[in-house]
Amino acid sequence: MPLVDLEKLITLQRSAEEIRNICILAHVDHGKTSLADALIATNGIISPKLAGKIRYLDSRPDEQLRGITMESSAISLYFSMLHRQSADASPIKKEYLINLIDSPGHIDFSSEVSTASRLCDGALVIVDAVEGVCSQTVTSLRQTWIEHLKPLLIINKIDRLITELRMSPGEAYVHLTKLLEQVNAVIGSFFQGERMEEDLLWRERIEERVAAAAAKEEEQNAAKNANGVVTDDVEIVGASGTTGDFEEKDDEEIYFAPEKNNVIFSSAIDGWAFTVRQFASILEKKLGMKRSALEKVLWGDFYLEPKTKRVLGSKHLKGRALKPMFVQLVLDNIWSVYEATTGGDKGKGEPAMIDKITKSLSLTIPPHILRSKDPHAILTTVMAAWLPLSTAVLVSVIEYLPSPPAAQASRLPGLIDASPGARHINQAIRDAMIGFKATKGDPVVAYVSKMVSIAKGELPENKRPAGVAMSSEEARDLARRKRAEIVKAAMGSESSGNVKDLSTAFENSQIYDSGDTDPPAEDEAQDPEHLIGFARIYSGTLSVGDSIYVLPPKFSPENPQFTPKVHTATVTGLYLLMGRGLEALKTVPAGAVFGIAGLEGLIHKSGTLCSQLEGAVNLAGLNLASQPIVRVALEPVNTGDLGKMIEGMKILEQSDPCARYEVLESGEHVISTAGELHLERCLKDLRERFAKCEIQAGEPIVPYRESIVSAPEMAPPKDKALPRGTVLGITTSEQVTVRLRVRPLPVVVTEFLEKNMGLIRQLNSERKAEEGTGGRASGDGGVIVTNDDADHQLAPSSGLSSILEFKKSLKALLAEEKGQSEVWLDAVENIAAFGPRRVGPNLLIDITESGTCHKLLQEANISEHYESKLSRPALLSAQELSDKISYAFQLATAQGPLCHEPVQGVAVFLEEVVITASSEGESSVRDAVGRLTGEVIKTVRESIRQGFLDWSPRIFLAMYSCEIQASTEVLGKVYGVITRRRGRIISESLNEGTPFFTILSVLPVAESFGFSDEIRKRTSGAASPQLVFQGFEMLDEDPFWVPFTEDQLEDLGELPDKENVAKRSFRDDEAKILRLNPLKRSSHYGRWEKDIQGFLVQDHCWLVTIGKDIALEIPRALPEVEAASNRDEGTSLKAVVNTEIGERCERGRDGEVWRELLECDVNMLEHAQSSD
């Protein structure tokens, strides 16, 4: 087919009804990119012979090398077809624009699936006919359900049923029927889950309305008012429909059925596909039936009587062995073509049969193809001429999937209502998006799902048009780059001692044009990277030069002027995405998928573009299927390249939806990725594209969790006079005494808290709003609270109902704990904080008589608590220390005592806080609180850690869920690799009708590095695992356990032969901490470990705890602290501390005491840092 003119594609962008925005979703190796190649070939971009081989949309070299897609790519395609208004009318040609996005299938890159699906209106979900429904197939279907995309199912690789499994047409039909049932079962599970949730919310609303009506009736009766008013009120509630019957929804339209034209049967590698409608149109004249009637009976238990040509149901067979119509009229014919071309004698086919088939189908095959000795070439030519893949797919896309106006009318209301601050969205913006208003004066709303890194030379404005000769300046620049590449390559041989090459490189480096005054710089030879937004416009028209607001993912129209800050950007370029290239555009109308320049540095990963700020809609962030779990510390080989590496990592973080870059307190630069393969791709991009320098990576850092359990064989309590887990903490000034008790939470409660972190975050946001801070808060455990939590806020009615249900469910779970009902009595009402980070699965429960901390789940307690804090009493009270206790709880749960990892499943009961009057006397309560801040934080934190270690501690390992499909020949080898890496087999099931087994297992993340490569090597490529992070699992071994009873000593001895795996994990993680923390790594650490507790970098201050009773809180706003935050600038902590001490001396606040305590210790701290 000739190459499609670019102007035609640009023109079609203005015809919204003729646009289809679709993405391809599937499991890895199910044929997404091969299908995309066949569709691209229809536009003349690649040859049809290369479809399935060239993998056009896999533009990265490592994608071509590995044979998998790693980044989602978009391309615009042209398609035309003839339409008849009626049976007698002449056909009319209609032209369409298909915006196609190919997405990865590997679990490590599932974030790319999220970015692709948000921009589209429909999806092509591909399933392998042999492998069936796999893990990523379920993820893809779930993504279409969440994003409200209309899916089109493609059952691909049907040729494998013929060539590999050697199935008969009847067996293949049964197999395809069961496969379709599996896919529909997945869709049905999503529907049932949603309906159950809606039913629960409906019941909650009913109960709330009934309770409100009953309360109002009692109030009216108590006031002795007329009963008629109450009756009318109740009737109004009932008449509103709120208390009506639950409305059931029909699920018939959500399932896949070939007769509905939403199922395509295909073989992308052989270039053919068909639908039931397509075969109905082929057979309607032959059978003398209407196409609409034939479509309904061509799939299913319908049979064709040979003599009368009547269609019979299964009840009317009367014992006759007839084939289903799909087998008789469809599959038999396809099997016959394969037999004629690739079957026969020695797999060379039967020429006579081929000739007969081509004549019966009225196909014209070129003679040179018929003379070909390659049977597969004949097969693909015959099938492509008979059932062309592109026709079946694109016609189904046009007929079944919606256009942008239709899709936005049905899809956007739900997305807008679920966005942050939906009640404050401007009605004009809402109407423009839902009504698809695309004129220049309408509000512009576009969503940028990710940033794509493009080399500067690949931008259209920097490319030379085809057929235009190179100018002298361009030739000179090209020569400079070539010479710089030669110099760089030759300089690399310096390490090998090749003096000749080095001298040659030196000579070459001195050669430059006579017109130049300076030799070419190295930076001139490099092709810098630019970030382009991957976007979809929902309303209005966007042009180059327009100024537009850039809304970050956590923006809320309720408070548009608050943080996070909204930036204004000028559009510097608009691009048509054409796979491996870009084409410049001047304007982009609504409904288009496009690239946009001018957002670099303004959008971190995703964001919303809007032409007005007041009432702007925020389409919120993406729900990524995979979260970054693998962390690696990076450093450049040449220390002079540190700046390049940092800039490169920032670009990588912006352009990769799932990569995260952070600088640890130790100064190390760490990147977090979704898995091992994702890490390899990120390192390759850093070295070759973004940083362009040699980078070395450390050992992967795997997260752990810490917890406690009540084990039968625990050591006796450390203080036998107190119950287990109870600690009496006394500050060094002996002015504050804190009694608390640490207990393990029930497992079901821990799981419940983990599942409802969103509600807990919402609860904290509401409490902060009631407190009236509107921004920063210092009394919530050291966490800065801003409007960043806006994306988790819900409507007040639904939020209140959900929180009430949360309390009710939590009470029920605690009441079910056998033998401990008294312990957890009223615990929910006394919850003061969740931790760590205010949302974790740990509880701080205040059971003090005076109510030291405010109760998070008590409505009336909040305002009273903060009013009491605002009116400070003359004497110091325990309430003044509530925020310090909560802060210490957050610190203790953020870093446990075992290996400084987050804690889960722990409840801390605050039993008593006693304050003794100071003998020195305080000028004010504020002075007393300031002096006791560090003491209380340190005492409470250490008390929680001591209470933690009074139980039997446990380590939780990060676990992968592993799915492997393998044949019986390699099953034993797969089991051997899993067992050797401490994995556990969950299930093993035979895929019916195939020789393949599906193995489900769990594997520790720490043991997963190199696992995929080892599986492939052991099985010679016959098996490939899919690893999905599924959470943390307890390793049921005490890391401190040693034999201590007589029986244990007799059986195991003092040094047992069996290794304590938990202790090994503990040692591994401790080694990680020593590597990350320069203070602990120093040889001088042991000298001052007991005196200097270290420093903790918070969002607003440095908390330096020194000695037994001193804590110095230094605001980060000081310029010295900002400089000290960067290790490379060499600013010592001592200078900062001494500055603060000097100011305190001038204010007369125990300056000499500070100097005496800090003089030696801070010197050691500075010396330890310098020696490191």
mmCIF file of C-alpha atoms in Angstrom, residues 23-26 32 72 101 103-106 109-119 136 139-141 143-144 147 149 622-625 657:
data_model
loop_
_atom_site.group_PDB
_atom_site.id
_atom_site.type_symbol
_atom_site.label_atom_id
_atom_site.label_comp_id
_atom_site.label_asym_id
_atom_site.label_seq_id
_atom_site.Cartn_x
_atom_site.Cartn_y
_atom_site.Cartn_z
ATOM 1 C CA CYS A 23 -4.489 0.797 22.941
ATOM 2 C CA ILE A 24 -3.245 -2.786 22.734
ATOM 3 C CA LEU A 25 -3.112 -4.646 26.072
ATOM 4 C CA ALA A 26 -1.932 -8.199 26.665
ATOM 5 C CA LYS A 32 0.770 -7.201 20.617
ATOM 6 C CA SER A 72 4.391 2.353 25.192
ATOM 7 C CA ILE A 101 -0.854 2.867 21.343
ATOM 8 C CA SER A 103 1.902 -1.090 25.496
ATOM 9 C CA PRO A 104 4.294 -3.518 27.225
ATOM 10 C CA GLY A 105 3.157 -6.858 28.588
ATOM 11 C CA HIS A 106 5.931 -7.483 31.136
ATOM 12 C CA PHE A 109 6.524 -2.127 32.835
ATOM 13 C CA SER A 110 2.855 -2.292 33.791
ATOM 14 C CA SER A 111 3.036 1.417 34.666
ATOM 15 C CA GLU A 112 3.280 2.016 30.913
ATOM 16 C CA VAL A 113 -0.054 0.200 30.559
ATOM 17 C CA SER A 114 -1.632 2.684 32.965
ATOM 18 C CA THR A 115 -0.304 5.667 31.009
ATOM 19 C CA ALA A 116 -1.555 4.223 27.711
ATOM 20 C CA SER A 117 -5.045 3.308 28.886
ATOM 21 C CA ARG A 118 -5.807 6.743 30.388
ATOM 22 C CA LEU A 119 -5.445 8.382 26.941
ATOM 23 C CA GLN A 136 -1.041 -9.714 32.923
ATOM 24 C CA THR A 139 -4.238 -6.864 34.891
ATOM 25 C CA SER A 140 -5.117 -5.624 31.396
ATOM 26 C CA LEU A 141 -8.798 -6.465 31.818
ATOM 27 C CA GLN A 143 -7.239 -1.680 33.682
ATOM 28 C CA THR A 144 -9.991 -1.471 31.055
ATOM 29 C CA GLU A 147 -10.574 3.317 33.148
ATOM 30 C CA LEU A 149 -12.593 1.527 28.322
ATOM 31 C CA LEU A 622 -2.478 7.104 37.707
ATOM 32 C CA ASN A 623 -3.090 3.923 39.624
ATOM 33 C CA LEU A 624 0.114 2.077 38.845
ATOM 34 C CA ALA A 625 -0.219 -1.686 38.805
ATOM 35 C CA PRO A 657 6.295 6.576 35.329
#
